[in-house]
Amino acid sequence: MVGLRERLAGRRMLVTGVTGFMGEALLERLLSDFPETSVVALVRPRGSHSGSARVTRMLRKPAFRALREQMGAAGLAELVARRVEVIEGDLASVPDLPADIDVVVHCAGEVSFDPPIDDAFRINVGGLQELLRALRAGGARPHLVHVSTAYVAGLRSGHIAEGPLPHEVDWRVEQAFASRVREQIEDASRSPENSARFRRAGRVRFEAAGAQTVSGEAERLRREWVARRLVSAGGERAQVLGWTDAYTFTKALGERWLEEHHGDLPLTVIRPSIIESALRRPFPGWIEGFKMAEPLILAYGRGELPDFPASPDAVVDIIPIDLVVNATLAAAATVPPVDSPAYYTVCSGFRNPLRFQQLYEHVREYFLTDPLPQRGRGAIGVPQWPFAGAAAAESRLRRSERLVGAAGRVLSQVPTSSMRVRQVAGQLERAQARVAFLRRYSDVYRAYTKAELVYVDDATRVLHESMDASDQVEFGFDPCAIDWEHYLCRVHCPAVTAVLRRPRAAASPRRLSGHLPAGEGVLAVFDLDGAVASASVVESYLWMRLSDLGGVARVRELAGLAAALPGYVRAERRDRGHLMRAVYARYAGVDPLELERLVAQAAGEVLLRRVRPAGIRRVREHRAAGHRTMLLTGALEAVTAPLAPLFDDVVAARLEVGPDGLCTGRLASSPLVGDARAAFVAHHARLVGADLSVSWAYADSQSDLPLLRAVGNPVAVNPDVALLQVARGAGWPVEEWSVAAGSRLVAGSRRERVAVAAAARAQAAVAPRVGGVR
């Protein structure tokens, strides 16, 4: 009997999706064990990396470790250069392919369970159409091996035989619909009603940051809405026609298109079930990325999956990747008649079934024996599943969604930037992420757990038995060889949890000090209020106003300020500039020279006692690196005088002075808040020759988002909740800068102590409502 190597010797094999999970495993096997088979790889360029560069980078991955150790990196590169031809292209535009291709193994495709409907059709149906066009244009007449999925069977029950699918869905109608639906949803997203809804949502979150930030948030929400609707359209259309999701639906229609159009090309369809980590090759446990089961296994191991909506006696049809690759190679070497396509289901559920109860017990045994570590808290305990059923699991999930939703609404009304609030916000974000994870996987897997299918693999068994005995050992794909306890507890779970078990250094706050490259053309912009110092426009007013008032007048002023607070709250919610104008209106009739005297005698020292030492150090580090420093604040120019020597530029609020030499209660120019700050800094950078892409900004409030987004190095300092969420999502550094111990209540004179105490009381009254206002 001729062996598998000999049957594929001299063949030229085109592989699509070679950088994907199965394509990578297939290429490794061909390079290792089929020395006389050459490969043509269709590879899509990505970013600045060409297709050839991507293949070269792939050779550094663990799958090729044995080859690297055997041949050396240079030897492996030489082997690939000799045996692999890379053709750049993707399934949307395939160049004409060489005429001497003997076999095509089509691994590429959209494999996520919930893709947008147009993407799923474009790749899983349109990609096949483009591939066959390119083959015929180049004159090739290869054996076409199409890697599909066992789940093309759809929402059925019972035994599913190998062969064509029994359905009458017209792929032409569905593909045409999918090509139109994005345009329809895009149009709907721009309707007046939806536009107003997105704008309102943007204002709720970022009104204080300015109109441009609100508009940007509204557009982001619109794009997210479009994406969700496209995903929903795919899932709903698939399920109404009898499939679990858009992935299996479009894979099924891709098969139907091939059956109608393969023409004179021999056709083989490979239908693997749930592909998981390798049993043996390239080494036990090898896996790239998370597949179907891994997120659930890891969530269970972290104690975050209390139950799952599945029947304990349902079959979980898992098949290791190397068995799928071996079956694909055997099928590629077995050319069917042109008029009789071959179908092979590569699965385990018919001849070596793994029940959900068994899967749970093996995984639980693994984590009980070797639990995941919890940093600083010992081992993580895992829950015992009651298998209460889908209805109970859904009820519990909805209850959790309501709880985190209510907590989020409460927290959104607390804009204070205290460390405790940020800690609570972080805890809530993690809870929201866990609930969102459970919702996504519950929705994705619900249809799979309801479909009680048994995939029959009779033809695949015959294919395996037709091989030479030695090939059955070396290239076997008999699922009966899988010992589930060994595979799950000794191979698969250790592989997927390895990254969580790697020792990590103890967590420490990220410090930016000492990492400033010297150079010109760098601007460092610091917000005074909340970043460099712990102060606000309300506190500044109190320092100034109360420090020179007697007892009765002080009480009267505090009473007036308390009465004005509700108006300040409303003003701040509309626009931070409104709050500044409202507070500074209280300076009407004040002598500006008297303000300067008060700063020199009392308020200036109070401000210096409220500075954050880490902020001052950071300013000095920027100056030492040759950077131009700027203090940008809504505080009065007079208040900033004690800190002015630290900065090259100070930009602060200035009060208008009337003909009588007294303050009018109006600002000399519009306050720099929100978008205006970013525009001013961009203009200033042009004047001084600074490059904003390498410049820095430090701020604490969501109203400073435009400023932070304008520079290449944004830093959130003691951020309010809204800014903290944005910073974490964007990967910005988050710094905690504290006021020196005891500085809030230390002042030299009795007058200063009165001013500071009054300011503290007013701040306590304002903070829960106005919070982030500076």
CSV table of N, CA and C in Angstrom, one decimal, residues 492-601:
chain,number,residue,atom,x,y,z
A,492,HIS,N,-4.8,19.5,27.8
A,492,HIS,CA,-5.5,20.7,27.4
A,492,HIS,C,-5.6,21.8,28.5
A,493,CYS,N,-6.1,21.5,29.7
A,493,CYS,CA,-6.2,22.5,30.7
A,493,CYS,C,-4.8,23.0,31.1
A,494,PRO,N,-3.8,22.2,31.3
A,494,PRO,CA,-2.5,22.8,31.6
A,494,PRO,C,-2.0,23.8,30.5
A,495,ALA,N,-2.3,23.5,29.3
A,495,ALA,CA,-1.9,24.4,28.2
A,495,ALA,C,-2.6,25.7,28.2
A,496,VAL,N,-3.9,25.7,28.4
A,496,VAL,CA,-4.7,26.9,28.4
A,496,VAL,C,-4.6,27.8,29.6
A,497,THR,N,-4.1,27.2,30.7
A,497,THR,CA,-4.0,28.0,32.0
A,497,THR,C,-2.5,28.4,32.2
A,498,ALA,N,-1.6,27.9,31.4
A,498,ALA,CA,-0.2,28.2,31.6
A,498,ALA,C,0.1,29.7,31.8
A,499,VAL,N,-0.5,30.5,30.9
A,499,VAL,CA,-0.2,31.9,31.0
A,499,VAL,C,-0.6,32.6,32.3
A,500,LEU,N,-1.7,32.0,33.0
A,500,LEU,CA,-2.1,32.5,34.2
A,500,LEU,C,-1.3,32.1,35.4
A,501,ARG,N,-0.4,31.1,35.1
A,501,ARG,CA,0.4,30.5,36.2
A,501,ARG,C,1.8,31.0,36.2
A,502,ARG,N,2.2,31.8,35.2
A,502,ARG,CA,3.5,32.3,35.1
A,502,ARG,C,3.8,33.3,36.3
A,503,PRO,N,4.9,33.2,36.9
A,503,PRO,CA,5.2,34.1,38.0
A,503,PRO,C,5.3,35.5,37.5
A,504,ARG,N,4.7,36.4,38.3
A,504,ARG,CA,4.7,37.8,37.9
A,504,ARG,C,5.2,38.6,39.1
A,505,ALA,N,5.9,39.7,38.8
A,505,ALA,CA,6.4,40.6,39.9
A,505,ALA,C,5.2,41.2,40.6
A,506,ALA,N,5.5,41.4,41.9
A,506,ALA,CA,4.4,42.1,42.7
A,506,ALA,C,4.0,43.4,42.0
A,507,ALA,N,2.7,43.6,42.1
A,507,ALA,CA,2.1,44.8,41.4
A,507,ALA,C,2.6,46.0,42.2
A,508,SER,N,3.0,47.0,41.5
A,508,SER,CA,3.4,48.3,42.1
A,508,SER,C,2.9,49.4,41.2
A,509,PRO,N,2.6,50.6,41.8
A,509,PRO,CA,2.1,51.7,41.0
A,509,PRO,C,3.0,52.1,39.9
A,510,ARG,N,2.5,52.3,38.7
A,510,ARG,CA,3.4,52.7,37.6
A,510,ARG,C,3.9,54.1,37.8
A,511,ARG,N,5.2,54.3,37.8
A,511,ARG,CA,5.7,55.6,38.0
A,511,ARG,C,6.4,56.0,36.7
A,512,LEU,N,6.2,57.3,36.3
A,512,LEU,CA,6.7,57.8,35.1
A,512,LEU,C,8.1,58.5,35.3
A,513,SER,N,8.4,58.7,36.5
A,513,SER,CA,9.7,59.4,36.8
A,513,SER,C,10.9,58.7,36.2
A,514,GLY,N,11.8,59.4,35.7
A,514,GLY,CA,13.0,58.8,35.2
A,514,GLY,C,13.0,58.3,33.8
A,515,HIS,N,11.8,58.5,33.1
A,515,HIS,CA,11.7,58.0,31.8
A,515,HIS,C,11.4,59.1,30.8
A,516,LEU,N,12.0,60.2,31.0
A,516,LEU,CA,11.7,61.4,30.1
A,516,LEU,C,12.9,61.6,29.2
A,517,PRO,N,12.7,61.3,27.9
A,517,PRO,CA,13.8,61.6,27.0
A,517,PRO,C,14.1,63.1,26.8
A,518,ALA,N,15.3,63.5,26.9
A,518,ALA,CA,15.6,64.9,26.7
A,518,ALA,C,15.4,65.3,25.3
A,519,GLY,N,15.1,66.6,25.1
A,519,GLY,CA,14.9,67.0,23.7
A,519,GLY,C,14.1,68.3,23.6
A,520,GLU,N,14.3,69.0,22.5
A,520,GLU,CA,13.5,70.2,22.3
A,520,GLU,C,12.2,69.9,21.6
A,521,GLY,N,11.4,70.9,21.5
A,521,GLY,CA,10.1,70.7,20.8
A,521,GLY,C,9.1,69.9,21.5
A,522,VAL,N,9.3,69.7,22.9
A,522,VAL,CA,8.4,68.9,23.7
A,522,VAL,C,7.7,69.9,24.7
A,523,LEU,N,6.4,69.8,24.7
A,523,LEU,CA,5.6,70.7,25.6
A,523,LEU,C,5.0,69.8,26.7
A,524,ALA,N,5.1,70.2,27.9
A,524,ALA,CA,4.4,69.5,29.0
A,524,ALA,C,3.4,70.4,29.7
A,525,VAL,N,2.1,70.1,29.5
A,525,VAL,CA,1.0,70.9,30.0
A,525,VAL,C,0.5,70.3,31.3
A,526,PHE,N,0.4,71.2,32.3
A,526,PHE,CA,-0.2,70.7,33.6
A,526,PHE,C,-1.4,71.5,34.0
A,527,ASP,N,-2.4,70.8,34.3
A,527,ASP,CA,-3.6,71.4,34.9
A,527,ASP,C,-3.3,71.6,36.4
A,528,LEU,N,-3.6,72.8,36.9
A,528,LEU,CA,-3.3,73.1,38.3
A,528,LEU,C,-4.3,72.4,39.2
A,529,ASP,N,-5.6,72.6,39.0
A,529,ASP,CA,-6.6,72.2,39.9
A,529,ASP,C,-6.8,70.7,39.8
A,530,GLY,N,-6.4,70.0,40.9
A,530,GLY,CA,-6.6,68.5,41.0
A,530,GLY,C,-5.4,67.8,40.6
A,531,ALA,N,-4.5,68.4,39.8
A,531,ALA,CA,-3.3,67.6,39.3
A,531,ALA,C,-2.1,68.2,40.1
A,532,VAL,N,-1.6,69.4,39.8
A,532,VAL,CA,-0.5,69.9,40.6
A,532,VAL,C,-0.8,70.3,42.0
A,533,ALA,N,-2.1,70.7,42.2
A,533,ALA,CA,-2.5,71.1,43.6
A,533,ALA,C,-3.9,70.6,43.8
A,534,SER,N,-4.3,70.4,45.1
A,534,SER,CA,-5.6,70.0,45.4
A,534,SER,C,-6.4,71.3,45.7
A,535,ALA,N,-7.1,71.8,44.7
A,535,ALA,CA,-7.8,73.1,44.8
A,535,ALA,C,-8.9,73.1,43.8
A,536,SER,N,-9.7,74.2,43.9
A,536,SER,CA,-10.8,74.4,43.0
A,536,SER,C,-11.1,75.8,42.9
A,537,VAL,N,-11.9,76.3,41.9
A,537,VAL,CA,-12.2,77.7,41.8
A,537,VAL,C,-13.1,78.1,43.0
A,538,VAL,N,-13.9,77.2,43.6
A,538,VAL,CA,-14.7,77.5,44.8
A,538,VAL,C,-13.8,77.7,46.0
A,539,GLU,N,-12.8,76.8,46.1
A,539,GLU,CA,-11.8,77.0,47.2
A,539,GLU,C,-11.0,78.3,47.1
A,540,SER,N,-10.6,78.5,45.9
A,540,SER,CA,-9.8,79.8,45.7
A,540,SER,C,-10.6,81.0,46.1
A,541,TYR,N,-11.8,81.0,45.7
A,541,TYR,CA,-12.7,82.1,46.1
A,541,TYR,C,-12.8,82.3,47.6
A,542,LEU,N,-12.9,81.1,48.3
A,542,LEU,CA,-13.0,81.2,49.7
A,542,LEU,C,-11.8,81.6,50.4
A,543,TRP,N,-10.6,81.2,49.9
A,543,TRP,CA,-9.4,81.6,50.4
A,543,TRP,C,-9.3,83.2,50.4
A,544,MET,N,-9.6,83.7,49.2
A,544,MET,CA,-9.5,85.1,49.0
A,544,MET,C,-10.5,85.9,49.8
A,545,ARG,N,-11.8,85.4,49.7
A,545,ARG,CA,-12.9,86.2,50.3
A,545,ARG,C,-12.9,86.2,51.8
A,546,LEU,N,-12.7,84.9,52.3
A,546,LEU,CA,-12.9,84.8,53.8
A,546,LEU,C,-11.7,85.2,54.6
A,547,SER,N,-10.6,85.2,54.0
A,547,SER,CA,-9.4,85.5,54.8
A,547,SER,C,-9.4,87.0,55.3
A,548,ASP,N,-10.2,87.9,54.8
A,548,ASP,CA,-10.2,89.2,55.2
A,548,ASP,C,-11.5,89.7,55.8
A,549,LEU,N,-12.4,88.7,56.1
A,549,LEU,CA,-13.7,89.0,56.6
A,549,LEU,C,-13.8,88.7,58.1
A,550,GLY,N,-14.6,89.5,58.8
A,550,GLY,CA,-14.8,89.2,60.2
A,550,GLY,C,-15.9,88.1,60.3
A,551,GLY,N,-16.2,87.8,61.6
A,551,GLY,CA,-17.1,86.7,61.9
A,551,GLY,C,-18.4,86.7,61.2
A,552,VAL,N,-19.2,87.9,61.4
A,552,VAL,CA,-20.5,88.0,60.9
A,552,VAL,C,-20.5,88.0,59.3
A,553,ALA,N,-19.6,88.7,58.8
A,553,ALA,CA,-19.4,88.8,57.3
A,553,ALA,C,-19.1,87.4,56.7
A,554,ARG,N,-18.2,86.7,57.5
A,554,ARG,CA,-17.8,85.4,57.0
A,554,ARG,C,-19.0,84.4,56.9
A,555,VAL,N,-19.8,84.5,58.0
A,555,VAL,CA,-21.0,83.6,58.1
A,555,VAL,C,-22.0,84.0,56.9
A,556,ARG,N,-22.2,85.3,56.7
A,556,ARG,CA,-23.0,85.8,55.6
A,556,ARG,C,-22.5,85.3,54.3
A,557,GLU,N,-21.2,85.3,54.1
A,557,GLU,CA,-20.7,84.9,52.8
A,557,GLU,C,-20.8,83.4,52.6
A,558,LEU,N,-20.6,82.6,53.6
A,558,LEU,CA,-20.8,81.2,53.5
A,558,LEU,C,-22.2,80.8,53.2
A,559,ALA,N,-23.2,81.6,53.9
A,559,ALA,CA,-24.6,81.3,53.6
A,559,ALA,C,-24.9,81.6,52.2
A,560,GLY,N,-24.4,82.7,51.7
A,560,GLY,CA,-24.7,83.1,50.3
A,560,GLY,C,-24.1,82.0,49.3
A,561,LEU,N,-22.9,81.5,49.7
A,561,LEU,CA,-22.3,80.5,48.8
A,561,LEU,C,-23.1,79.2,48.8
A,562,ALA,N,-23.6,78.8,50.0
A,562,ALA,CA,-24.4,77.6,50.1
A,562,ALA,C,-25.7,77.8,49.3
A,563,ALA,N,-26.3,79.0,49.3
A,563,ALA,CA,-27.5,79.2,48.5
A,563,ALA,C,-27.2,79.1,47.0
A,564,ALA,N,-26.0,79.5,46.6
A,564,ALA,CA,-25.7,79.5,45.2
A,564,ALA,C,-25.2,78.1,44.7
A,565,LEU,N,-24.9,77.2,45.6
A,565,LEU,CA,-24.4,75.9,45.2
A,565,LEU,C,-25.3,75.1,44.2
A,566,PRO,N,-26.6,75.1,44.4
A,566,PRO,CA,-27.5,74.4,43.3
A,566,PRO,C,-27.3,75.0,42.0
A,567,GLY,N,-27.2,76.3,41.9
A,567,GLY,CA,-27.0,76.9,40.6
A,567,GLY,C,-25.7,76.5,40.0
A,568,TYR,N,-24.6,76.5,40.9
A,568,TYR,CA,-23.3,76.1,40.4
A,568,TYR,C,-23.3,74.6,39.8
A,569,VAL,N,-24.1,73.8,40.5
A,569,VAL,CA,-24.2,72.4,40.0
A,569,VAL,C,-24.8,72.4,38.6
A,570,ARG,N,-25.9,73.1,38.5
A,570,ARG,CA,-26.5,73.1,37.1
A,570,ARG,C,-25.6,73.7,36.1
A,571,ALA,N,-24.9,74.8,36.5
A,571,ALA,CA,-24.0,75.4,35.5
A,571,ALA,C,-22.9,74.5,35.1
A,572,GLU,N,-22.3,73.7,36.1
A,572,GLU,CA,-21.2,72.8,35.8
A,572,GLU,C,-21.7,71.7,34.8
A,573,ARG,N,-22.9,71.2,35.0
A,573,ARG,CA,-23.4,70.1,34.2
A,573,ARG,C,-23.6,70.6,32.7
A,574,ARG,N,-23.9,71.9,32.5
A,574,ARG,CA,-24.0,72.3,31.2
A,574,ARG,C,-22.7,72.6,30.5
A,575,ASP,N,-21.8,73.2,31.3
A,575,ASP,CA,-20.5,73.6,30.7
A,575,ASP,C,-19.7,74.1,31.9
A,576,ARG,N,-18.4,73.6,31.9
A,576,ARG,CA,-17.5,74.0,33.0
A,576,ARG,C,-17.3,75.5,33.0
A,577,GLY,N,-17.3,76.1,31.9
A,577,GLY,CA,-17.2,77.5,31.8
A,577,GLY,C,-18.3,78.3,32.5
A,578,HIS,N,-19.5,77.7,32.5
A,578,HIS,CA,-20.6,78.4,33.2
A,578,HIS,C,-20.3,78.5,34.7
A,579,LEU,N,-19.7,77.4,35.3
A,579,LEU,CA,-19.4,77.5,36.7
A,579,LEU,C,-18.4,78.5,37.0
A,580,MET,N,-17.3,78.6,36.1
A,580,MET,CA,-16.3,79.6,36.3
A,580,MET,C,-16.9,81.0,36.3
A,581,ARG,N,-17.7,81.3,35.3
A,581,ARG,CA,-18.4,82.6,35.2
A,581,ARG,C,-19.2,82.9,36.5
A,582,ALA,N,-20.0,81.8,36.9
A,582,ALA,CA,-20.8,82.1,38.1
A,582,ALA,C,-20.0,82.4,39.3
A,583,VAL,N,-18.9,81.7,39.6
A,583,VAL,CA,-18.1,81.9,40.7
A,583,VAL,C,-17.4,83.2,40.6
A,584,TYR,N,-16.8,83.5,39.5
A,584,TYR,CA,-16.1,84.8,39.3
A,584,TYR,C,-17.0,86.0,39.3
A,585,ALA,N,-18.2,85.8,39.1
A,585,ALA,CA,-19.2,86.9,39.2
A,585,ALA,C,-19.2,87.5,40.7
A,586,ARG,N,-18.8,86.6,41.6
A,586,ARG,CA,-18.8,87.1,43.0
A,586,ARG,C,-17.7,88.0,43.3
A,587,TYR,N,-16.7,88.2,42.4
A,587,TYR,CA,-15.6,89.1,42.6
A,587,TYR,C,-16.0,90.5,42.2
A,588,ALA,N,-17.2,90.7,41.7
A,588,ALA,CA,-17.6,92.1,41.3
A,588,ALA,C,-17.4,93.1,42.4
A,589,GLY,N,-16.7,94.2,42.1
A,589,GLY,CA,-16.5,95.3,43.0
A,589,GLY,C,-15.2,95.1,43.8
A,590,VAL,N,-14.5,94.0,43.6
A,590,VAL,CA,-13.2,93.7,44.3
A,590,VAL,C,-12.1,94.5,43.7
A,591,ASP,N,-11.2,95.0,44.5
A,591,ASP,CA,-10.0,95.7,44.0
A,591,ASP,C,-9.0,94.7,43.6
A,592,PRO,N,-8.5,94.6,42.3
A,592,PRO,CA,-7.5,93.6,41.9
A,592,PRO,C,-6.2,93.7,42.7
A,593,LEU,N,-5.9,94.9,43.2
A,593,LEU,CA,-4.6,95.0,44.0
A,593,LEU,C,-4.8,94.3,45.3
A,594,GLU,N,-6.1,94.4,45.8
A,594,GLU,CA,-6.3,93.7,47.1
A,594,GLU,C,-6.2,92.2,46.9
A,595,LEU,N,-6.6,91.7,45.7
A,595,LEU,CA,-6.5,90.2,45.5
A,595,LEU,C,-5.0,89.8,45.5
A,596,GLU,N,-4.2,90.7,44.9
A,596,GLU,CA,-2.7,90.3,44.9
A,596,GLU,C,-2.2,90.4,46.4
A,597,ARG,N,-2.7,91.3,47.2
A,597,ARG,CA,-2.2,91.4,48.6
A,597,ARG,C,-2.7,90.2,49.3
A,598,LEU,N,-3.9,89.7,49.1
A,598,LEU,CA,-4.4,88.5,49.8
A,598,LEU,C,-3.6,87.3,49.4
A,599,VAL,N,-3.3,87.2,48.2
A,599,VAL,CA,-2.5,86.0,47.7
A,599,VAL,C,-1.1,86.1,48.4
A,600,ALA,N,-0.5,87.2,48.5
A,600,ALA,CA,0.8,87.3,49.1
A,600,ALA,C,0.7,87.1,50.6
A,601,GLN,N,-0.4,87.5,51.3
A,601,GLN,CA,-0.4,87.4,52.7
A,601,GLN,C,-1.0,86.0,53.2
